[in-house]
Amino acid sequence: MRMNTWLKRLAAGVVLPGVLLLGACSDGGGNATKTGSASTEGIQERTIKAGIGNSEKHPQGQGMVKFKELVEEKSGGKMKVQNFFDATLGDDQKMTEALQAGMQEVTVPSTSPLVGTIKEFGIYDFPFVFNNEEEAYAVLDGAVGQKLLDKLPEHDLVGLGYWENGFRNLTNSKHPVETAADFKGLKIRTMQNEVHLDAFSKLGANPSPMAFSEVFTALETGTVDGQENPLATIQTQKYYEVQDYLSITKHVYTPFVFLVSKKFWDGLSEEEQKIMSEAAQEAGKYQRELNQKENEKALKTLKEEGMKINEVTPEEMEKMKEIIQPVTDEYAQKFGADLVDEMMAEVEKVRGK
Ligand code: TK8
């Protein structure tokens, strides 16, 4: 009997380094899928509740479907992701609070409504900073983006990278917006974000902040005349049913940030954290590519749906930018001039290439 127990202990002692070694080997091999299934020792049965505001059809929804597939595959089916779309768990702010409280595990909000928690995220809300996605990626995936993600843990959140919401365009029920003067008097729904509010006020519009899930009804009932979002959202939310005019303003690029509840994260093994992190990044890469494609397609669909679409000339965009500049300058001071300079230097680097 005694001998037997000793043997077992010995065996356990021998097996342990073996498992560690196996883990180390597959890490070095860089094959993420194998890492997950080769050593499921450090992986427990878990259910991850993940929610977003957009629909499953939206590129963000498709990104979540991909995230689910990847987590389940990498964990050998032990970690399950339960996706909730269309703000059924609440809007961006509410879901972020649920993560902080440990009631929900994952959400991927726009960064804009996070400014109430971490003001520096507002640097992404400055209008007309990025000319294209590549410039945005350089900032988000570089040192500046990481600095902001590093601020999340002290607010009970962990950030695993940025996904893409994209360039926002204006829709409204009144008239085409071709010049800065055309904003005058338009009641526009904005996200819950001061930079957006002040920028639209400066242009002469009448902005009001509102949670995403309330937008369609507000447009339909005429509580507001217009809203602004990337084309894929205008399509999947069917805003074209209640909005006649689409103006390609591309006035701001907004990212999504992949958030995990810190309470949940801290209870994960290193292996499980790695699975989550790799899945978020791989799904993010897929989501960005899909988003660009879908935005292009959406323009055609929105035209077919009968929206009257107008471009805004670079000259007019420049004028809009000038009008908004005092707002940008004011908030640059609030968020940290050094941080803003660092962001702009990153953009300049891409432009110089
Ligand atoms: C979805 C939102 C949305 C955003 C907005 O939860 O609120 O207008 O663009 O996509 O994050």
XYZ file of N, CA, C and O in Angstrom, residues 20 192 200 214 280 287 338 342:
32
model
N 5.234 20.314 -18.545
C 5.791 21.658 -18.737
C 6.615 21.723 -20.014
O 6.527 22.661 -20.779
N -21.687 58.574 -26.880
C -21.553 59.298 -25.611
C -20.101 59.718 -25.435
O -19.317 59.039 -24.783
N -19.414 68.477 -33.350
C -20.651 68.719 -34.112
C -21.288 70.054 -33.744
O -21.849 70.736 -34.599
N -30.652 52.627 -29.291
C -31.805 53.537 -29.362
C -31.856 54.329 -30.660
O -32.820 55.061 -30.918
N -8.304 36.506 -30.010
C -8.749 37.899 -30.194
C -7.956 38.567 -31.315
O -8.498 39.317 -32.125
N -11.344 40.264 -38.961
C -12.431 41.250 -38.874
C -12.074 42.541 -39.611
O -12.905 43.121 -40.301
N 1.639 65.406 -25.177
C 2.713 64.481 -25.587
C 2.152 63.245 -26.285
O 2.687 62.790 -27.289
N 2.749 62.099 -30.071
C 3.259 60.761 -30.390
C 2.367 60.094 -31.446
O 2.857 59.454 -32.374
